[in-house]
Amino acid sequence: MSLLSDYFPDILKNDFFLLPLNETGAKSAIVQPAQKEGNFRCESFRFDDQAIVHLLTNLVDSNGLYDPIQLQIVCSNIERKIAVSKRLIRKEDIPPVGDITRDFYLECWKGIQKEFKLTDEEYEQRRIAIIENLVVGNSRNLVLEKLLIADNNKLDESIVKSLVKEGLLRRIPTGNETYYQLIHDRLIPPLDNDLLELTVKQKEKTERQQRERELVKTRKRLRTVYGLLVLALLALVTAGYFWFDANKSKNIADKEKNKADSLRI
């Protein structure tokens, strides 16, 4: 965040700068909170040595450091999904870090749908409107609040606040503007996949609606053609009736004439 301070002088006034941890600090961040006793959501638990090594190996960055946010996402997932039923966490109990990050992303959004009782269509519309600007060129983007919250829309505002609360987005007030940003780079892949899926579904929906409109037009044209055919058939039947009637009358007249001619002879 400090890298942006030259461009946004007030950016650090309302944000905490979390320094990356070395291996010792990361190990403490994994082990110590799990062993805390107290009135917590789940009882205390432990990681065996192989599980700790596994986490440290998979969470380290290219500089040999550990991001506190990523540690929090992974350890929170383990606490909520594994430690509720196990007091000792082993290596084989821990899902791949990518899966944990993906689940965190998806669960944040599923929580939004449940919290605000959104229909599937509303849920997809709100989701795509928010996430489509969060990543640009495979990097997290700073997004102006007005791009996420349309015309002071209260529902949009509440959804964004909940995403900040859940830890998916970071709120960055600076000067007269407020920006939002995806909380961590490791959330870019699940967001990209989500956006791609939503885009494909949106395209399929648009194409389906187009086909349905074309089908309606085709049915209207067919109804018009069928109507014209019915009218033509009616006209043909009517013409045939009058022809038959006229021909019958002519035959009767011819017979009467022939009869009259025979009587004169």
CSV table of C-alpha atoms in Angstrom, one decimal:
chain,number,residue,atom,x,y,z
A,1,MET,CA,0.0,0.0,0.0
A,2,SER,CA,2.9,2.3,0.7
A,3,LEU,CA,3.9,2.0,-2.9
A,4,LEU,CA,0.8,4.1,-3.8
A,5,SER,CA,1.5,6.9,-1.3
A,6,ASP,CA,3.3,9.1,-3.9
A,7,TYR,CA,0.1,9.0,-6.1
A,8,PHE,CA,-2.4,9.1,-3.2
A,9,PRO,CA,-0.9,11.1,-0.3
A,10,ASP,CA,-3.7,10.2,2.2
A,11,ILE,CA,-3.8,6.5,1.4
A,12,LEU,CA,-2.0,5.4,4.6
A,13,LYS,CA,-4.1,7.5,7.0
A,14,ASN,CA,-6.9,5.0,7.2
A,15,ASP,CA,-5.2,1.7,6.5
A,16,PHE,CA,-2.9,-0.6,8.4
A,17,PHE,CA,0.4,-1.6,6.7
A,18,LEU,CA,0.9,-5.3,7.5
A,19,LEU,CA,4.5,-6.2,7.1
A,20,PRO,CA,5.3,-9.7,5.7
A,21,LEU,CA,6.5,-12.2,8.2
A,22,ASN,CA,9.6,-14.3,8.2
A,23,GLU,CA,9.4,-18.1,8.7
A,24,THR,CA,9.5,-17.8,12.5
A,25,GLY,CA,6.8,-15.2,12.6
A,26,ALA,CA,4.7,-17.2,10.2
A,27,LYS,CA,5.1,-20.4,12.2
A,28,SER,CA,4.0,-18.5,15.4
A,29,ALA,CA,1.0,-17.1,13.4
A,30,ILE,CA,0.0,-20.6,12.5
A,31,VAL,CA,0.6,-22.4,15.8
A,32,GLN,CA,-0.1,-20.0,18.6
A,33,PRO,CA,-3.7,-18.8,17.8
A,34,ALA,CA,-4.8,-22.5,17.4
A,35,GLN,CA,-3.6,-23.3,20.9
A,36,LYS,CA,-5.3,-20.4,22.6
A,37,GLU,CA,-7.8,-21.4,25.3
A,38,GLY,CA,-11.0,-19.3,25.8
A,39,ASN,CA,-14.5,-18.7,24.6
A,40,PHE,CA,-13.8,-19.2,20.9
A,41,ARG,CA,-15.8,-20.7,18.1
A,42,CYS,CA,-14.0,-24.0,18.3
A,43,GLU,CA,-11.8,-25.6,20.9
A,44,SER,CA,-8.0,-25.3,20.8
A,45,PHE,CA,-6.2,-27.6,18.4
A,46,ARG,CA,-2.7,-28.4,17.2
A,47,PHE,CA,-0.8,-28.9,14.0
A,48,ASP,CA,1.6,-31.8,13.7
A,49,ASP,CA,5.1,-31.1,12.5
A,50,GLN,CA,4.5,-32.2,8.9
A,51,ALA,CA,1.4,-30.0,8.7
A,52,ILE,CA,3.3,-27.0,9.8
A,53,VAL,CA,6.1,-27.7,7.3
A,54,HIS,CA,3.5,-28.2,4.5
A,55,LEU,CA,1.8,-24.8,5.3
A,56,LEU,CA,5.1,-23.0,5.4
A,57,THR,CA,6.3,-24.5,2.2
A,58,ASN,CA,3.1,-23.6,0.3
A,59,LEU,CA,2.6,-20.1,1.7
A,60,VAL,CA,6.1,-18.7,1.3
A,61,ASP,CA,6.6,-16.1,-1.5
A,62,SER,CA,9.6,-15.7,-3.8
A,63,ASN,CA,11.4,-13.5,-1.2
A,64,GLY,CA,11.1,-16.2,1.5
A,65,LEU,CA,8.4,-14.2,3.3
A,66,TYR,CA,4.8,-14.8,4.3
A,67,ASP,CA,1.8,-12.5,3.7
A,68,PRO,CA,-0.3,-12.1,6.9
A,69,ILE,CA,-3.6,-11.9,4.9
A,70,GLN,CA,-2.9,-15.2,3.1
A,71,LEU,CA,-2.0,-16.8,6.4
A,72,GLN,CA,-5.3,-15.6,7.9
A,73,ILE,CA,-7.4,-16.9,5.0
A,74,VAL,CA,-5.8,-20.4,5.2
A,75,CYS,CA,-5.7,-20.7,8.9
A,76,SER,CA,-9.3,-19.5,9.3
A,77,ASN,CA,-10.4,-22.1,6.7
A,78,ILE,CA,-8.7,-24.8,8.7
A,79,GLU,CA,-10.3,-23.7,11.9
A,80,ARG,CA,-13.8,-23.5,10.5
A,81,LYS,CA,-13.8,-26.7,8.4
A,82,ILE,CA,-11.3,-29.1,10.0
A,83,ALA,CA,-10.6,-28.1,13.6
A,84,VAL,CA,-14.3,-28.3,14.5
A,85,SER,CA,-13.9,-32.1,14.4
A,86,LYS,CA,-10.2,-32.7,14.9
A,87,ARG,CA,-7.9,-31.6,17.7
A,88,LEU,CA,-4.8,-32.6,15.8
A,89,ILE,CA,-4.4,-31.3,12.2
A,90,ARG,CA,-2.2,-33.5,10.0
A,91,LYS,CA,-0.7,-32.7,6.5
A,92,GLU,CA,-3.3,-34.9,4.7
A,93,ASP,CA,-6.1,-33.0,6.4
A,94,ILE,CA,-5.2,-29.7,4.7
A,95,PRO,CA,-6.5,-29.0,1.2
A,96,PRO,CA,-4.3,-27.3,-1.4
A,97,VAL,CA,-3.8,-23.6,-0.7
A,98,GLY,CA,-5.4,-22.7,-4.1
A,99,ASP,CA,-8.5,-24.6,-3.2
A,100,ILE,CA,-8.7,-22.8,0.2
A,101,THR,CA,-8.3,-19.4,-1.5
A,102,ARG,CA,-11.0,-20.3,-4.1
A,103,ASP,CA,-13.4,-21.5,-1.4
A,104,PHE,CA,-12.8,-18.3,0.6
A,105,TYR,CA,-13.7,-16.2,-2.5
A,106,LEU,CA,-16.8,-18.3,-3.3
A,107,GLU,CA,-18.0,-18.4,0.3
A,108,CYS,CA,-17.8,-14.6,0.6
A,109,TRP,CA,-20.1,-14.3,-2.4
A,110,LYS,CA,-22.5,-17.0,-1.3
A,111,GLY,CA,-22.8,-15.2,2.0
A,112,ILE,CA,-23.8,-12.1,0.1
A,113,GLN,CA,-26.6,-13.9,-1.7
A,114,LYS,CA,-27.9,-15.4,1.5
A,115,GLU,CA,-27.5,-12.2,3.5
A,116,PHE,CA,-29.4,-10.0,1.0
A,117,LYS,CA,-31.8,-12.7,-0.3
A,118,LEU,CA,-30.8,-12.2,-3.9
A,119,THR,CA,-32.3,-14.2,-6.7
A,120,ASP,CA,-29.8,-16.1,-8.9
A,121,GLU,CA,-30.2,-13.5,-11.6
A,122,GLU,CA,-29.8,-10.5,-9.1
A,123,TYR,CA,-26.8,-12.3,-7.6
A,124,GLU,CA,-25.0,-12.7,-10.9
A,125,GLN,CA,-25.8,-9.2,-12.0
A,126,ARG,CA,-24.4,-7.7,-8.7
A,127,ARG,CA,-21.4,-9.9,-8.7
A,128,ILE,CA,-20.3,-9.2,-12.2
A,129,ALA,CA,-20.8,-5.4,-11.7
A,130,ILE,CA,-18.4,-5.5,-8.8
A,131,ILE,CA,-15.7,-7.9,-9.9
A,132,GLU,CA,-15.3,-6.9,-13.5
A,133,ASN,CA,-13.1,-3.9,-12.6
A,134,LEU,CA,-11.2,-5.4,-9.7
A,135,VAL,CA,-8.4,-7.0,-11.8
A,136,VAL,CA,-6.8,-5.3,-14.8
A,137,GLY,CA,-3.9,-6.8,-16.7
A,138,ASN,CA,-3.6,-9.6,-14.1
A,139,SER,CA,-3.1,-7.1,-11.3
A,140,ARG,CA,-5.3,-5.8,-8.6
A,141,ASN,CA,-7.0,-2.6,-9.5
A,142,LEU,CA,-7.9,0.4,-7.4
A,143,VAL,CA,-11.6,1.0,-8.1
A,144,LEU,CA,-13.4,4.2,-7.4
A,145,GLU,CA,-16.4,3.8,-5.1
A,146,LYS,CA,-18.8,5.2,-7.7
A,147,LEU,CA,-17.9,2.4,-10.1
A,148,LEU,CA,-19.0,-0.2,-7.5
A,149,ILE,CA,-22.0,1.7,-6.0
A,150,ALA,CA,-24.3,3.0,-8.7
A,151,ASP,CA,-26.1,6.3,-8.0
A,152,ASN,CA,-25.9,5.9,-4.2
A,153,ASN,CA,-27.7,2.5,-4.5
A,154,LYS,CA,-28.2,1.3,-0.9
A,155,LEU,CA,-28.1,-2.4,-1.9
A,156,ASP,CA,-24.8,-1.9,-3.7
A,157,GLU,CA,-23.4,0.0,-0.8
A,158,SER,CA,-24.5,-2.7,1.7
A,159,ILE,CA,-23.0,-5.5,-0.5
A,160,VAL,CA,-19.7,-3.7,-0.8
A,161,LYS,CA,-19.6,-3.1,3.0
A,162,SER,CA,-20.2,-6.8,3.6
A,163,LEU,CA,-17.4,-7.8,1.2
A,164,VAL,CA,-15.1,-5.5,3.2
A,165,LYS,CA,-16.2,-7.0,6.4
A,166,GLU,CA,-15.7,-10.5,5.1
A,167,GLY,CA,-12.2,-9.7,4.0
A,168,LEU,CA,-12.6,-10.0,0.3
A,169,LEU,CA,-12.2,-6.2,-0.4
A,170,ARG,CA,-10.1,-3.5,1.2
A,171,ARG,CA,-11.6,0.0,1.6
A,172,ILE,CA,-9.1,2.8,0.9
A,173,PRO,CA,-10.2,6.4,1.7
A,174,THR,CA,-7.9,9.0,0.2
A,175,GLY,CA,-8.6,12.8,-0.1
A,176,ASN,CA,-12.2,13.3,-1.4
A,177,GLU,CA,-12.4,9.9,-2.9
A,178,THR,CA,-12.8,6.3,-1.7
A,179,TYR,CA,-11.3,3.3,-3.5
A,180,TYR,CA,-11.7,-0.4,-3.1
A,181,GLN,CA,-9.3,-3.2,-3.9
A,182,LEU,CA,-9.2,-7.0,-3.9
A,183,ILE,CA,-7.6,-7.9,-0.6
A,184,HIS,CA,-4.8,-10.2,-2.0
A,185,ASP,CA,-3.1,-11.3,-5.3
A,186,ARG,CA,-3.9,-15.0,-4.6
A,187,LEU,CA,-7.6,-14.2,-5.1
A,188,ILE,CA,-7.0,-13.1,-8.7
A,189,PRO,CA,-7.3,-16.7,-10.2
A,190,PRO,CA,-10.6,-17.5,-8.5
A,191,LEU,CA,-12.0,-14.0,-9.4
A,192,ASP,CA,-10.8,-14.5,-13.1
A,193,ASN,CA,-12.5,-17.9,-13.2
A,194,ASP,CA,-15.7,-16.5,-11.7
A,195,LEU,CA,-15.7,-13.6,-14.2
A,196,LEU,CA,-15.1,-15.9,-17.1
A,197,GLU,CA,-17.9,-18.2,-16.0
A,198,LEU,CA,-20.3,-15.3,-15.5
A,199,THR,CA,-19.3,-13.8,-18.9
A,200,VAL,CA,-20.0,-17.1,-20.6
A,201,LYS,CA,-23.3,-17.5,-18.9
A,202,GLN,CA,-24.2,-13.9,-19.8
A,203,LYS,CA,-23.3,-14.6,-23.4
A,204,GLU,CA,-25.3,-17.8,-23.5
A,205,LYS,CA,-28.3,-16.0,-22.0
A,206,THR,CA,-28.0,-13.2,-24.5
A,207,GLU,CA,-27.8,-15.8,-27.4
A,208,ARG,CA,-30.7,-17.8,-25.9
A,209,GLN,CA,-32.8,-14.6,-25.7
A,210,GLN,CA,-31.9,-13.7,-29.3
A,211,ARG,CA,-32.9,-17.2,-30.4
A,212,GLU,CA,-36.2,-16.8,-28.6
A,213,ARG,CA,-36.8,-13.4,-30.2
A,214,GLU,CA,-36.1,-14.9,-33.6
A,215,LEU,CA,-38.4,-17.8,-32.8
A,216,VAL,CA,-41.2,-15.4,-31.9
A,217,LYS,CA,-40.6,-13.5,-35.2
A,218,THR,CA,-40.6,-16.8,-37.1
A,219,ARG,CA,-43.9,-17.9,-35.5
A,220,LYS,CA,-45.4,-14.5,-36.3
A,221,ARG,CA,-44.4,-14.9,-39.9
A,222,LEU,CA,-45.7,-18.4,-40.0
A,223,ARG,CA,-49.0,-17.3,-38.5
A,224,THR,CA,-49.2,-14.6,-41.2
A,225,VAL,CA,-48.4,-17.1,-44.0
A,226,TYR,CA,-50.9,-19.6,-42.5
A,227,GLY,CA,-53.5,-16.8,-42.4
A,228,LEU,CA,-52.9,-15.9,-46.0
A,229,LEU,CA,-53.1,-19.6,-47.0
A,230,VAL,CA,-56.4,-19.9,-45.1
A,231,LEU,CA,-57.8,-16.8,-46.9
A,232,ALA,CA,-56.6,-18.1,-50.2
A,233,LEU,CA,-58.2,-21.5,-49.5
A,234,LEU,CA,-61.4,-19.8,-48.5
A,235,ALA,CA,-61.3,-17.7,-51.7
A,236,LEU,CA,-60.7,-20.8,-53.7
A,237,VAL,CA,-63.6,-22.7,-52.1
A,238,THR,CA,-65.8,-19.6,-52.5
A,239,ALA,CA,-64.8,-19.3,-56.2
A,240,GLY,CA,-65.4,-23.0,-56.7
A,241,TYR,CA,-68.8,-22.8,-55.1
A,242,PHE,CA,-69.9,-19.9,-57.3
A,243,TRP,CA,-68.4,-21.6,-60.4
A,244,PHE,CA,-70.3,-24.8,-59.5
A,245,ASP,CA,-73.5,-22.9,-58.8
A,246,ALA,CA,-73.1,-20.9,-62.0
A,247,ASN,CA,-72.3,-24.0,-64.0
A,248,LYS,CA,-75.3,-25.8,-62.5
A,249,SER,CA,-77.6,-22.8,-63.4
A,250,LYS,CA,-76.2,-22.8,-66.9
A,251,ASN,CA,-76.8,-26.5,-67.3
A,252,ILE,CA,-80.4,-26.1,-66.1
A,253,ALA,CA,-80.9,-23.2,-68.5
A,254,ASP,CA,-79.4,-25.3,-71.4
A,255,LYS,CA,-81.8,-28.1,-70.6
A,256,GLU,CA,-84.8,-25.8,-70.5
A,257,LYS,CA,-83.7,-24.3,-73.8
A,258,ASN,CA,-83.2,-27.7,-75.5
A,259,LYS,CA,-86.6,-28.8,-74.2
A,260,ALA,CA,-88.2,-25.6,-75.6
A,261,ASP,CA,-86.5,-26.1,-78.9
A,262,SER,CA,-87.7,-29.7,-79.1
A,263,LEU,CA,-91.4,-28.7,-78.4
A,264,ARG,CA,-91.3,-26.1,-81.3
A,265,ILE,CA,-90.2,-28.8,-83.7
